[in-house]
CSV table of C-alpha atoms and ligand atoms in Angstrom, one decimal:
chain,number,residue,atom,x,y,z
A,1,UNK,CA,15.7,-2.3,15.3
A,2,UNK,CA,14.3,1.0,15.0
A,3,UNK,CA,10.6,0.8,17.7
A,4,UNK,CA,7.3,0.4,15.6
A,5,UNK,CA,5.7,4.2,15.3
A,6,UNK,CA,2.6,4.2,17.4
A,7,UNK,CA,-0.4,7.2,16.0
A,8,UNK,CA,-4.4,7.2,18.0
A,9,UNK,CA,-5.8,6.8,13.8
A,10,UNK,CA,-3.9,5.9,11.3
A,11,UNK,CA,-5.4,7.2,7.7
A,12,UNK,CA,-4.8,5.9,3.7
A,13,UNK,CA,-5.3,8.3,1.2
A,14,UNK,CA,-5.1,12.5,2.0
A,15,UNK,CA,-8.2,12.7,-0.6
A,16,UNK,CA,-11.0,14.6,0.8
A,17,UNK,CA,-12.3,11.8,2.5
A,18,UNK,CA,-8.3,11.3,4.1
A,19,UNK,CA,-8.0,15.3,4.7
A,20,UNK,CA,-11.3,16.1,6.1
A,21,UNK,CA,-10.8,13.2,9.0
A,22,UNK,CA,-7.6,13.8,9.8
A,23,UNK,CA,-8.4,18.0,10.2
A,24,UNK,CA,-12.3,16.3,11.9
A,25,UNK,CA,-9.7,14.5,14.1
A,26,UNK,CA,-6.7,17.1,15.0
A,27,UNK,CA,-9.9,19.3,16.3
A,28,UNK,CA,-10.8,16.1,18.9
A,29,UNK,CA,-6.3,16.3,20.0
A,30,UNK,CA,-6.1,12.7,17.8
A,31,UNK,CA,-2.7,11.9,16.7
A,32,UNK,CA,-2.9,11.6,13.4
A,33,UNK,CA,-0.7,9.8,10.7
A,34,UNK,CA,-2.3,9.7,7.0
A,35,UNK,CA,0.1,7.7,4.5
A,36,UNK,CA,-0.3,8.6,0.8
A,37,UNK,CA,1.0,6.8,-2.3
A,38,UNK,CA,1.3,10.1,-4.5
A,39,UNK,CA,3.8,13.2,-4.4
A,40,UNK,CA,0.9,16.4,-4.1
A,41,UNK,CA,0.0,18.0,-6.3
A,42,UNK,CA,-1.5,15.1,-8.1
A,43,UNK,CA,-4.6,14.5,-10.7
A,44,UNK,CA,-7.0,12.9,-10.1
A,45,UNK,CA,-10.9,13.3,-11.5
A,46,UNK,CA,-14.5,14.7,-10.3
A,47,UNK,CA,-14.1,18.1,-9.9
A,48,UNK,CA,-17.6,19.0,-9.2
A,49,UNK,CA,-18.5,19.6,-5.4
A,50,UNK,CA,-21.9,19.9,-3.8
A,51,UNK,CA,-23.3,22.4,-1.9
A,52,UNK,CA,-23.1,20.2,1.0
A,53,UNK,CA,-19.6,19.6,0.9
A,54,UNK,CA,-19.3,23.0,2.2
A,55,UNK,CA,-20.4,22.5,5.5
A,56,UNK,CA,-18.2,19.4,5.6
A,57,UNK,CA,-15.4,21.4,5.2
A,58,UNK,CA,-16.6,24.7,7.2
A,59,UNK,CA,-15.9,21.6,10.3
A,60,UNK,CA,-13.1,21.1,9.4
A,61,UNK,CA,-11.9,24.0,9.0
A,62,UNK,CA,-10.7,24.7,5.8
A,63,UNK,CA,-13.9,26.5,4.9
A,64,UNK,CA,-12.6,30.1,4.6
A,65,UNK,CA,-8.9,28.5,2.3
A,66,UNK,CA,-11.1,27.4,0.0
A,67,UNK,CA,-13.2,30.0,-0.5
A,68,UNK,CA,-10.2,32.4,-1.1
A,69,UNK,CA,-8.2,29.7,-3.5
A,70,UNK,CA,-9.9,31.1,-6.7
A,71,UNK,CA,-11.8,28.6,-7.8
A,72,UNK,CA,-15.1,28.7,-10.0
A,73,UNK,CA,-17.8,29.6,-8.4
A,74,UNK,CA,-21.2,27.0,-8.6
A,75,UNK,CA,-25.0,27.3,-8.8
A,76,UNK,CA,-26.2,24.9,-9.9
A,77,UNK,CA,-26.5,22.0,-12.8
A,78,UNK,CA,-27.7,22.8,-16.2
A,79,UNK,CA,-29.7,19.6,-18.3
A,80,UNK,CA,-29.2,19.6,-22.1
A,81,UNK,CA,-30.7,17.4,-24.2
A,82,UNK,CA,-30.7,18.0,-28.1
A,83,UNK,CA,-33.4,21.6,-27.8
A,84,UNK,CA,-34.5,20.4,-24.0
A,85,UNK,CA,-33.3,22.6,-21.4
A,86,UNK,CA,-33.3,23.1,-17.9
A,87,UNK,CA,-31.4,24.3,-15.1
A,88,UNK,CA,-31.3,24.3,-11.9
A,89,UNK,CA,-30.3,26.9,-9.1
A,90,UNK,CA,-29.1,25.4,-5.4
A,91,UNK,CA,-29.9,28.4,-3.8
A,92,UNK,CA,-33.8,27.7,-4.9
A,93,UNK,CA,-34.2,24.3,-2.3
A,94,UNK,CA,-36.1,23.1,-0.2
A,95,UNK,CA,-33.9,22.2,2.7
A,96,UNK,CA,-31.3,25.6,4.8
A,97,UNK,CA,-27.7,25.9,4.3
A,98,UNK,CA,-25.2,26.2,1.9
A,99,UNK,CA,-26.4,26.7,-2.2
A,100,UNK,CA,-23.2,27.6,-4.1
A,101,UNK,CA,-19.5,26.2,-4.2
A,102,UNK,CA,-16.8,25.3,-6.9
A,103,UNK,CA,-15.5,24.1,-9.7
A,104,UNK,CA,-12.2,22.7,-8.4
A,105,UNK,CA,-8.9,21.6,-10.6
A,106,UNK,CA,-8.9,18.0,-8.2
A,107,UNK,CA,-4.6,18.7,-8.0
A,108,UNK,CA,-5.1,22.1,-6.1
A,109,UNK,CA,-8.0,21.2,-4.1
A,110,UNK,CA,-7.2,18.3,-2.4
A,111,UNK,CA,-3.5,19.7,-2.2
A,112,UNK,CA,-5.1,22.1,0.0
A,113,UNK,CA,-6.8,20.4,1.8
A,114,UNK,CA,-4.5,18.2,2.6
A,115,UNK,CA,-1.8,20.9,4.1
A,116,UNK,CA,-5.2,22.8,5.9
A,117,UNK,CA,-5.4,18.8,7.4
A,118,UNK,CA,-1.1,19.7,8.2
A,119,UNK,CA,-1.7,22.7,9.3
A,120,UNK,CA,-3.8,21.6,12.1
A,121,UNK,CA,-1.1,19.3,13.4
A,122,UNK,CA,-1.8,16.0,11.0
A,123,UNK,CA,1.7,14.1,10.1
A,124,UNK,CA,1.0,13.8,5.9
A,125,UNK,CA,3.7,11.2,4.5
A,126,UNK,CA,3.1,11.9,0.4
A,127,UNK,CA,4.5,9.2,-1.5
A,128,UNK,CA,4.7,6.0,1.5
A,129,UNK,CA,2.4,3.9,0.6
A,130,UNK,CA,0.4,1.0,2.4
A,131,UNK,CA,0.9,-2.8,0.9
A,132,UNK,CA,-0.3,-4.1,4.2
A,133,UNK,CA,-2.2,-4.5,7.6
A,134,UNK,CA,-2.7,-7.2,10.6
A,135,UNK,CA,-5.5,-6.8,12.6
A,136,UNK,CA,-5.4,-10.1,15.1
A,137,UNK,CA,-3.5,-7.6,17.9
A,138,UNK,CA,-5.3,-4.9,19.9
A,139,UNK,CA,-3.3,-1.9,17.7
A,140,UNK,CA,-3.5,-2.5,13.9
A,141,UNK,CA,-0.1,-3.1,12.6
A,142,UNK,CA,-0.1,-1.5,9.1
A,143,UNK,CA,2.7,-2.4,7.0
A,144,UNK,CA,4.1,0.4,4.8
A,145,UNK,CA,7.3,1.2,2.0
A,146,UNK,CA,8.7,3.9,2.5
A,147,UNK,CA,9.6,5.9,-1.1
A,148,UNK,CA,13.4,5.3,-0.5
A,149,UNK,CA,12.2,1.1,-0.8
A,150,UNK,CA,12.1,-0.1,2.3
A,151,UNK,CA,9.3,-1.2,4.9
A,152,UNK,CA,8.4,-0.2,8.0
A,153,UNK,CA,5.7,-0.6,10.3
A,154,UNK,CA,3.3,1.7,12.5
A,155,UNK,CA,0.9,0.8,15.1
A,156,UNK,CA,-2.1,2.9,16.0
A,157,UNK,CA,-5.5,2.0,17.8
A,158,UNK,CA,-7.8,2.9,14.7
A,159,UNK,CA,-7.3,2.3,10.7
A,160,UNK,CA,-9.3,4.8,8.1
A,161,UNK,CA,-9.0,3.9,5.0
A,162,UNK,CA,-9.6,6.8,2.7
A,163,UNK,CA,-7.3,5.4,0.1
A,164,UNK,CA,-10.2,5.8,-3.4
A,165,UNK,CA,-10.1,3.2,-6.1
A,166,UNK,CA,-7.0,2.3,-4.2
A,167,UNK,CA,-9.4,0.1,-2.1
A,168,UNK,CA,-7.0,-0.9,0.0
A,169,UNK,CA,-8.0,-2.6,3.0
A,170,UNK,CA,-10.7,-3.9,0.8
A,171,UNK,CA,-8.7,-5.5,-1.2
A,172,UNK,CA,-6.1,-6.7,1.8
A,173,UNK,CA,-9.4,-8.2,3.9
A,174,UNK,CA,-11.4,-9.7,0.5
A,175,UNK,CA,-14.3,-7.3,1.6
A,176,UNK,CA,-15.0,-6.5,-1.9
A,177,UNK,CA,-18.4,-7.4,-3.7
A,178,UNK,CA,-19.7,-6.2,-7.4
A,179,UNK,CA,-21.4,-3.4,-7.5
A,180,UNK,CA,-24.9,-3.5,-9.2
A,181,UNK,CA,-25.1,-1.7,-11.4
A,182,UNK,CA,-23.6,-2.4,-15.8
A,183,UNK,CA,-20.1,-2.1,-16.2
A,184,UNK,CA,-19.4,1.8,-17.0
A,185,UNK,CA,-16.3,3.8,-18.7
A,186,UNK,CA,-15.7,7.6,-18.7
A,187,UNK,CA,-13.3,8.9,-21.1
A,188,UNK,CA,-11.9,12.7,-20.3
A,189,UNK,CA,-10.0,15.4,-19.9
A,190,UNK,CA,-8.7,18.9,-19.7
A,191,UNK,CA,-9.2,21.8,-22.6
A,192,UNK,CA,-9.5,25.3,-23.2
A,193,UNK,CA,-12.6,25.8,-23.6
A,194,UNK,CA,-12.4,28.4,-26.1
A,195,UNK,CA,-16.0,29.5,-24.8
A,196,UNK,CA,-16.8,33.2,-26.1
A,197,UNK,CA,-17.9,34.8,-22.8
A,198,UNK,CA,-21.7,35.2,-21.8
A,199,UNK,CA,-22.7,32.4,-24.2
A,200,UNK,CA,-22.6,30.0,-21.7
A,201,UNK,CA,-23.1,29.6,-17.6
A,202,UNK,CA,-20.2,28.7,-16.3
A,203,UNK,CA,-21.5,29.0,-12.8
A,204,UNK,CA,-22.8,25.1,-13.9
A,205,UNK,CA,-21.6,22.2,-14.2
A,206,UNK,CA,-23.7,21.0,-17.6
A,207,UNK,CA,-24.5,17.6,-18.6
A,208,UNK,CA,-26.2,17.2,-22.1
A,209,UNK,CA,-27.5,14.1,-23.3
A,210,UNK,CA,-26.6,11.6,-25.7
A,211,UNK,CA,-28.9,12.4,-28.5
A,212,UNK,CA,-29.5,9.0,-29.2
A,213,UNK,CA,-28.0,6.7,-26.5
A,214,UNK,CA,-30.0,8.4,-22.8
A,215,UNK,CA,-27.8,6.5,-21.2
A,216,UNK,CA,-24.9,7.9,-22.5
A,217,UNK,CA,-24.2,11.7,-21.7
A,218,UNK,CA,-21.2,14.5,-21.1
A,219,UNK,CA,-20.0,16.7,-18.4
A,220,UNK,CA,-18.9,20.0,-19.3
A,221,UNK,CA,-17.0,21.5,-15.4
A,222,UNK,CA,-15.8,24.9,-16.7
A,223,UNK,CA,-13.5,25.8,-14.0
A,224,UNK,CA,-12.2,30.1,-13.6
A,225,UNK,CA,-9.0,30.6,-15.8
A,226,UNK,CA,-10.7,29.9,-19.1
A,227,UNK,CA,-10.3,25.9,-18.9
A,228,UNK,CA,-12.7,23.1,-18.0
A,229,UNK,CA,-12.8,19.8,-17.3
A,230,UNK,CA,-15.0,17.7,-20.4
A,231,UNK,CA,-15.7,14.3,-20.1
A,232,UNK,CA,-18.0,11.2,-21.5
A,233,UNK,CA,-19.9,8.5,-19.4
A,234,UNK,CA,-21.2,5.1,-21.4
A,235,UNK,CA,-21.1,1.5,-21.1
A,236,UNK,CA,-17.5,0.6,-22.3
A,237,UNK,CA,-19.0,-1.7,-24.5
A,238,UNK,CA,-20.5,1.0,-26.3
A,239,UNK,CA,-17.0,3.8,-25.6
A,240,UNK,CA,-15.3,0.4,-27.3
A,241,UNK,CA,-16.8,1.0,-30.4
A,242,UNK,CA,-15.4,4.3,-31.2
A,243,UNK,CA,-11.5,3.9,-32.4
A,244,UNK,CA,-8.4,5.7,-31.9
A,245,UNK,CA,-6.8,7.6,-29.2
A,246,UNK,CA,-8.4,8.7,-25.8
A,247,UNK,CA,-7.7,12.0,-27.6
A,248,UNK,CA,-9.5,11.2,-31.1
A,249,UNK,CA,-12.5,8.9,-29.5
A,250,UNK,CA,-13.5,11.5,-26.9
A,251,UNK,CA,-13.3,13.7,-29.7
A,252,UNK,CA,-15.2,12.3,-32.1
A,253,UNK,CA,-18.4,10.9,-29.1
A,254,UNK,CA,-18.4,15.3,-28.0
A,255,UNK,CA,-18.7,15.4,-32.4
A,256,UNK,CA,-22.0,13.1,-32.4
A,257,UNK,CA,-23.9,16.3,-29.9
A,258,UNK,CA,-24.4,19.1,-31.9
A,259,UNK,CA,-24.4,21.4,-29.2
A,260,UNK,CA,-21.8,20.9,-27.5
A,261,UNK,CA,-19.1,20.4,-30.6
A,262,UNK,CA,-20.2,24.2,-31.7
A,263,UNK,CA,-20.2,25.6,-27.9
A,264,UNK,CA,-16.3,23.4,-27.9
A,265,UNK,CA,-15.9,24.5,-32.0
A,266,UNK,CA,-12.4,27.2,-30.6
A,267,UNK,CA,-11.6,24.8,-28.1
A,268,UNK,CA,-8.1,23.5,-27.7
A,269,UNK,CA,-7.8,20.3,-27.1
A,270,UNK,CA,-4.4,19.8,-24.8
A,271,UNK,CA,-4.2,17.6,-22.7
A,272,UNK,CA,-4.0,13.9,-23.6
A,273,UNK,CA,-7.7,12.2,-22.2
A,274,UNK,CA,-7.9,9.5,-20.5
A,275,UNK,CA,-10.0,6.3,-20.0
A,276,UNK,CA,-10.9,4.9,-16.5
A,277,UNK,CA,-13.8,1.8,-16.2
A,278,UNK,CA,-15.4,-0.1,-14.1
A,279,UNK,CA,-15.2,2.4,-11.1
A,280,UNK,CA,-18.8,1.4,-9.9
A,281,UNK,CA,-17.7,-0.8,-6.4
A,282,UNK,CA,-19.0,-2.3,-3.4
A,283,UNK,CA,-17.9,-3.9,0.0
A,284,UNK,CA,-19.3,-6.2,2.5
A,285,UNK,CA,-19.2,-4.3,5.7
A,286,UNK,CA,-17.9,-0.8,5.9
A,287,UNK,CA,-16.0,-1.2,9.3
A,288,UNK,CA,-14.7,-3.6,11.5
A,289,UNK,CA,-12.8,-4.6,14.0
A,290,UNK,CA,-10.3,-1.7,14.4
A,291,UNK,CA,-11.4,0.2,10.9
A,292,UNK,CA,-13.8,1.5,8.3
A,293,UNK,CA,-13.7,2.4,4.8
A,294,UNK,CA,-14.4,6.7,3.9
A,295,UNK,CA,-15.5,7.8,0.6
A,296,UNK,CA,-14.1,5.6,-2.5
A,297,UNK,CA,-12.6,3.2,-0.2
A,298,UNK,CA,-16.2,2.3,0.6
A,299,UNK,CA,-18.6,2.3,-2.1
A,300,UNK,CA,-18.6,4.0,-5.7
A,301,UNK,CA,-22.3,4.7,-7.4
A,302,UNK,CA,-21.5,6.7,-10.2
A,303,UNK,CA,-19.9,10.6,-11.7
A,304,UNK,CA,-23.7,10.9,-12.8
A,305,UNK,CA,-24.2,13.8,-9.8
A,306,UNK,CA,-21.5,15.0,-8.6
A,307,UNK,CA,-22.3,13.1,-5.0
A,308,UNK,CA,-18.5,11.7,-4.9
A,309,UNK,CA,-16.7,14.5,-2.7
A,310,UNK,CA,-19.5,14.8,-0.7
A,311,UNK,CA,-20.1,11.4,0.4
A,312,UNK,CA,-16.8,11.3,1.1
A,313,UNK,CA,-16.4,13.7,3.1
A,314,UNK,CA,-19.5,13.4,5.2
A,315,UNK,CA,-18.4,9.8,5.5
A,316,UNK,CA,-15.6,11.6,7.7
A,317,UNK,CA,-17.5,13.3,9.2
A,318,UNK,CA,-20.0,10.3,10.9
A,319,UNK,CA,-16.9,8.6,11.7
A,320,UNK,CA,-15.0,11.6,12.6
A,321,UNK,CA,-18.0,11.9,15.6
A,322,UNK,CA,-17.7,7.9,16.0
A,323,UNK,CA,-14.2,7.2,17.2
A,324,UNK,CA,-14.8,10.7,19.6
A,325,UNK,CA,-17.1,8.3,21.6
A,326,UNK,CA,-15.1,5.6,21.0
A,327,UNK,CA,-12.0,7.2,22.3
A,328,UNK,CA,-14.4,8.9,25.3
A,329,UNK,CA,-14.8,5.2,26.1
A,330,UNK,CA,-17.6,5.7,25.6
A,331,UNK,CA,-20.0,2.4,23.7
A,332,UNK,CA,-20.8,2.4,19.9
A,333,UNK,CA,-21.9,0.6,17.2
A,334,UNK,CA,-20.0,1.8,13.8
A,335,UNK,CA,-23.0,-0.1,12.0
A,336,UNK,CA,-25.8,2.0,13.4
A,337,UNK,CA,-23.9,5.0,14.0
A,338,UNK,CA,-21.7,4.8,10.5
A,339,UNK,CA,-22.9,2.7,8.4
A,340,UNK,CA,-26.6,3.1,8.2
A,341,UNK,CA,-26.6,6.8,8.2
A,342,UNK,CA,-23.7,6.6,5.2
A,343,UNK,CA,-25.7,4.7,3.2
A,344,UNK,CA,-28.8,6.5,4.1
A,345,UNK,CA,-27.8,9.3,1.6
A,346,UNK,CA,-25.7,6.7,-0.7
A,347,UNK,CA,-29.0,4.9,-1.2
A,348,UNK,CA,-30.9,8.2,-2.4
A,349,UNK,CA,-28.3,8.7,-4.4
A,350,UNK,CA,-28.5,5.8,-5.6
A,351,UNK,CA,-32.7,5.9,-6.7
A,352,UNK,CA,-31.5,8.5,-8.5
A,353,UNK,CA,-29.0,7.6,-10.4
A,354,UNK,CA,-30.6,4.3,-11.2
A,355,UNK,CA,-33.8,6.7,-12.8
A,356,UNK,CA,-31.2,8.6,-14.4
A,357,UNK,CA,-30.2,5.6,-16.7
A,358,UNK,CA,-33.3,4.1,-16.9
A,359,UNK,CA,-34.7,7.4,-18.2
A,360,UNK,CA,-37.1,8.2,-15.9
A,361,UNK,CA,-35.5,11.1,-14.1
A,362,UNK,CA,-34.6,12.2,-17.0
A,363,UNK,CA,-38.1,13.2,-17.8
A,364,UNK,CA,-38.9,14.4,-14.7
A,365,UNK,CA,-36.2,17.0,-15.3
A,366,UNK,CA,-36.8,18.3,-18.8
A,367,UNK,CA,-40.6,18.1,-18.0
A,368,UNK,CA,-42.3,21.5,-18.8
A,369,UNK,CA,-44.9,22.0,-16.1
A,370,UNK,CA,-43.2,21.4,-13.2
A,371,UNK,CA,-44.6,22.0,-9.5
A,372,UNK,CA,-42.5,24.9,-8.1
A,373,UNK,CA,-41.9,22.7,-4.9
A,374,UNK,CA,-41.5,19.4,-6.2
A,375,UNK,CA,-38.8,21.3,-7.6
A,376,UNK,CA,-36.9,22.8,-5.2
A,377,UNK,CA,-37.2,18.8,-3.2
A,378,UNK,CA,-35.0,17.8,-6.6
A,379,UNK,CA,-32.7,20.5,-6.4
A,380,UNK,CA,-31.6,19.7,-2.6
A,381,UNK,CA,-30.9,16.3,-3.4
A,382,UNK,CA,-28.9,17.7,-6.6
A,383,UNK,CA,-27.2,19.9,-4.7
A,384,UNK,CA,-25.8,17.1,-2.3
A,385,UNK,CA,-28.7,16.8,1.0
A,386,UNK,CA,-29.6,13.2,0.3
A,387,UNK,CA,-29.2,12.9,3.9
A,388,UNK,CA,-32.1,15.1,4.8
A,389,UNK,CA,-35.2,13.4,5.7
A,390,UNK,CA,-37.3,16.8,6.3
A,391,UNK,CA,-37.4,16.2,2.1
A,392,UNK,CA,-40.0,13.3,1.1
A,393,UNK,CA,-37.7,12.1,-1.8
A,394,UNK,CA,-35.0,11.7,0.7
A,395,UNK,CA,-37.4,9.8,3.2
A,396,UNK,CA,-39.3,8.3,0.7
A,397,UNK,CA,-37.3,8.5,-2.5
A,398,UNK,CA,-38.1,5.0,-4.9
A,399,UNK,CA,-41.6,5.6,-4.0
A,400,UNK,CA,-42.2,9.1,-4.8
A,401,UNK,CA,-39.7,9.7,-7.5
A,402,UNK,CA,-41.9,6.0,-9.3
A,403,UNK,CA,-44.5,8.0,-9.1
A,404,UNK,CA,-43.5,11.0,-10.2
A,405,UNK,CA,-41.7,9.9,-12.9
A,406,UNK,CA,-45.2,8.0,-14.2
A,407,UNK,CA,-46.8,11.8,-14.1
A,408,UNK,CA,-44.1,13.3,-16.2
A,409,UNK,CA,-43.5,10.3,-18.7
B,501,FAD,P1,-9.7,10.2,-3.2
B,501,FAD,O1,-10.4,11.5,-4.0
B,501,FAD,O2,-8.9,8.3,-4.6
B,501,FAD,O3,-8.3,9.6,-2.7
B,501,FAD,C1,-7.5,8.5,-2.6
B,501,FAD,C2,-6.4,8.9,-2.1
B,501,FAD,O4,-5.8,7.6,-1.7
B,501,FAD,C3,-5.6,8.8,-3.8
B,501,FAD,O5,-4.7,10.1,-3.2
B,501,FAD,C4,-4.5,7.1,-3.8
B,501,FAD,O6,-3.2,8.1,-4.3
B,501,FAD,C5,-4.5,6.9,-2.1
B,501,FAD,N1,-4.0,6.2,-2.0
B,501,FAD,C6,-4.3,4.8,-3.0
B,501,FAD,N2,-4.0,3.9,-3.0
B,501,FAD,C7,-2.9,4.2,-1.1
B,501,FAD,C8,-2.5,3.2,-0.4
B,501,FAD,N3,-2.1,2.0,-0.2
B,501,FAD,N4,-1.6,3.5,0.5
B,501,FAD,C9,-1.7,5.2,0.1
B,501,FAD,N5,-2.5,5.9,-0.2
B,501,FAD,C10,-3.0,5.6,-1.0
B,501,FAD,N6,-16.8,13.4,-7.7
B,501,FAD,C11,-17.7,14.1,-7.0
B,501,FAD,O7,-17.8,15.0,-5.9
B,501,FAD,N7,-17.6,15.6,-8.6
B,501,FAD,C12,-17.5,15.3,-9.8
B,501,FAD,O8,-17.9,16.3,-10.8
B,501,FAD,C13,-16.7,13.8,-9.7
B,501,FAD,N8,-17.2,13.1,-10.8
B,501,FAD,C14,-16.5,12.1,-11.6
B,501,FAD,C15,-16.1,11.4,-12.8
B,501,FAD,C16,-15.5,10.0,-13.0
B,501,FAD,C17,-15.4,9.9,-14.4
B,501,FAD,C18,-15.4,9.6,-11.4
B,501,FAD,C19,-14.7,7.7,-12.2
B,501,FAD,C20,-15.9,9.6,-10.4
B,501,FAD,C21,-16.4,11.6,-10.2
B,501,FAD,N9,-16.4,11.4,-8.7
B,501,FAD,C22,-16.8,12.9,-8.7
B,501,FAD,C23,-16.2,10.4,-7.7
B,501,FAD,C24,-14.3,11.0,-7.2
B,501,FAD,O9,-13.6,11.3,-8.0
B,501,FAD,C25,-14.5,10.5,-5.7
B,501,FAD,O10,-15.7,10.1,-5.3
B,501,FAD,C26,-13.2,11.2,-4.9
B,501,FAD,O11,-12.3,12.0,-5.3
B,501,FAD,C27,-13.5,10.4,-3.6
B,501,FAD,O12,-12.6,10.7,-2.6
B,501,FAD,P2,-11.4,10.0,-1.8
B,501,FAD,O13,-10.9,11.0,-0.8
B,501,FAD,O14,-12.4,9.2,-1.1
B,501,FAD,O15,-10.8,8.7,-2.5
């Protein structure tokens, strides 16, 4: 019988959370094994980065590769409803730090990050699926399904679950709790958009609010190659009403907004659309003895503010910092040093997500007389700086936003 493999940290999943965590732990000299179920490149939804994530990529030694990859430059977000339009330039914001970033095809982006983690010495194994964990001993024992069908075991000093919607540990350890959000879904695809150059700002994600239903919205995320990601988000019951294939339903729903229909009148719908639903998720705890949950394996709120990858990378940064102290023999408190600070930013986003769907935040951003200083504070949050407590819309987000909603109603 072959000896059980050993490593310092085993990471489940090579998405942004797993790759960034792997690189940061390698910088500390840890032995890192990343097990990824899929063969990369693989499709993933969620293509719009926020500028805050550039800081995490920089720390992980991945920024230069990302900059040189030629992804679509992004400097903000545009919001449209009927004939109302507003846009935020993230370079004009309350806090210091990156004001620009990229809109990325995730197949390429995730592969780049995983390759960068490998260059820094992490071992990444593709098509290796984690199927079970035993946390009863001092070293965690993880069971892995090899691509050829047999199982093997790995022992680690610590386990990071970065399995995204796979939610490996939440399922295996019964950590899942329902999300407070209604069950929403998205239908999406990539298209050759055919938008004439100059008629549209490709440097921004464009969010369109449905002309009749304020809680239904579309994203349009342009890429650098004349293609874009297009999707619609609504409660699952709303999406279920439109008949047909996913592509037919998406085209039908896009057609309900005249401006979006016009913008995409020359588009080539060359890739079958897909639907995902019930993605909002939560857990009882983001950590336990010998493990922590990163990114979507912990909590996922909602796609409206493109916060998913930023939260995933932030979780990797926080967890790597706690592990550095833990491995150095310094007492650590995962609740105080990991869960609480991570949730602070997540809760800021949650306040804005709740307000978006209730309509209040839509009134705020479309309001015609905006105070420049407040606008810069909102711009900071839309740029992902949801942990910056110098911003009153972070430190007192609920109260401040409620007041602003009343003023703008
Ligand atoms: P993932 O990127 O999902 O990576 C997890 C990896 O774990 C996967 O590669 C998977 O194959 C692997 N894995 C799963 N199970 C196992 C297993 N048993 N063993 C081994 N490996 C396993 N975010 C943004 O930042 N911008 C956006 O514009 C955006 N739009 C979105 C739109 C929609 C409709 C949705 C649903 C989400 C969107 N998101 C967006 C969120 C974004 O997709 C995620 O937050 C982000 O991918 C999370 O990264 P992660 O590393 O936690 O997980």
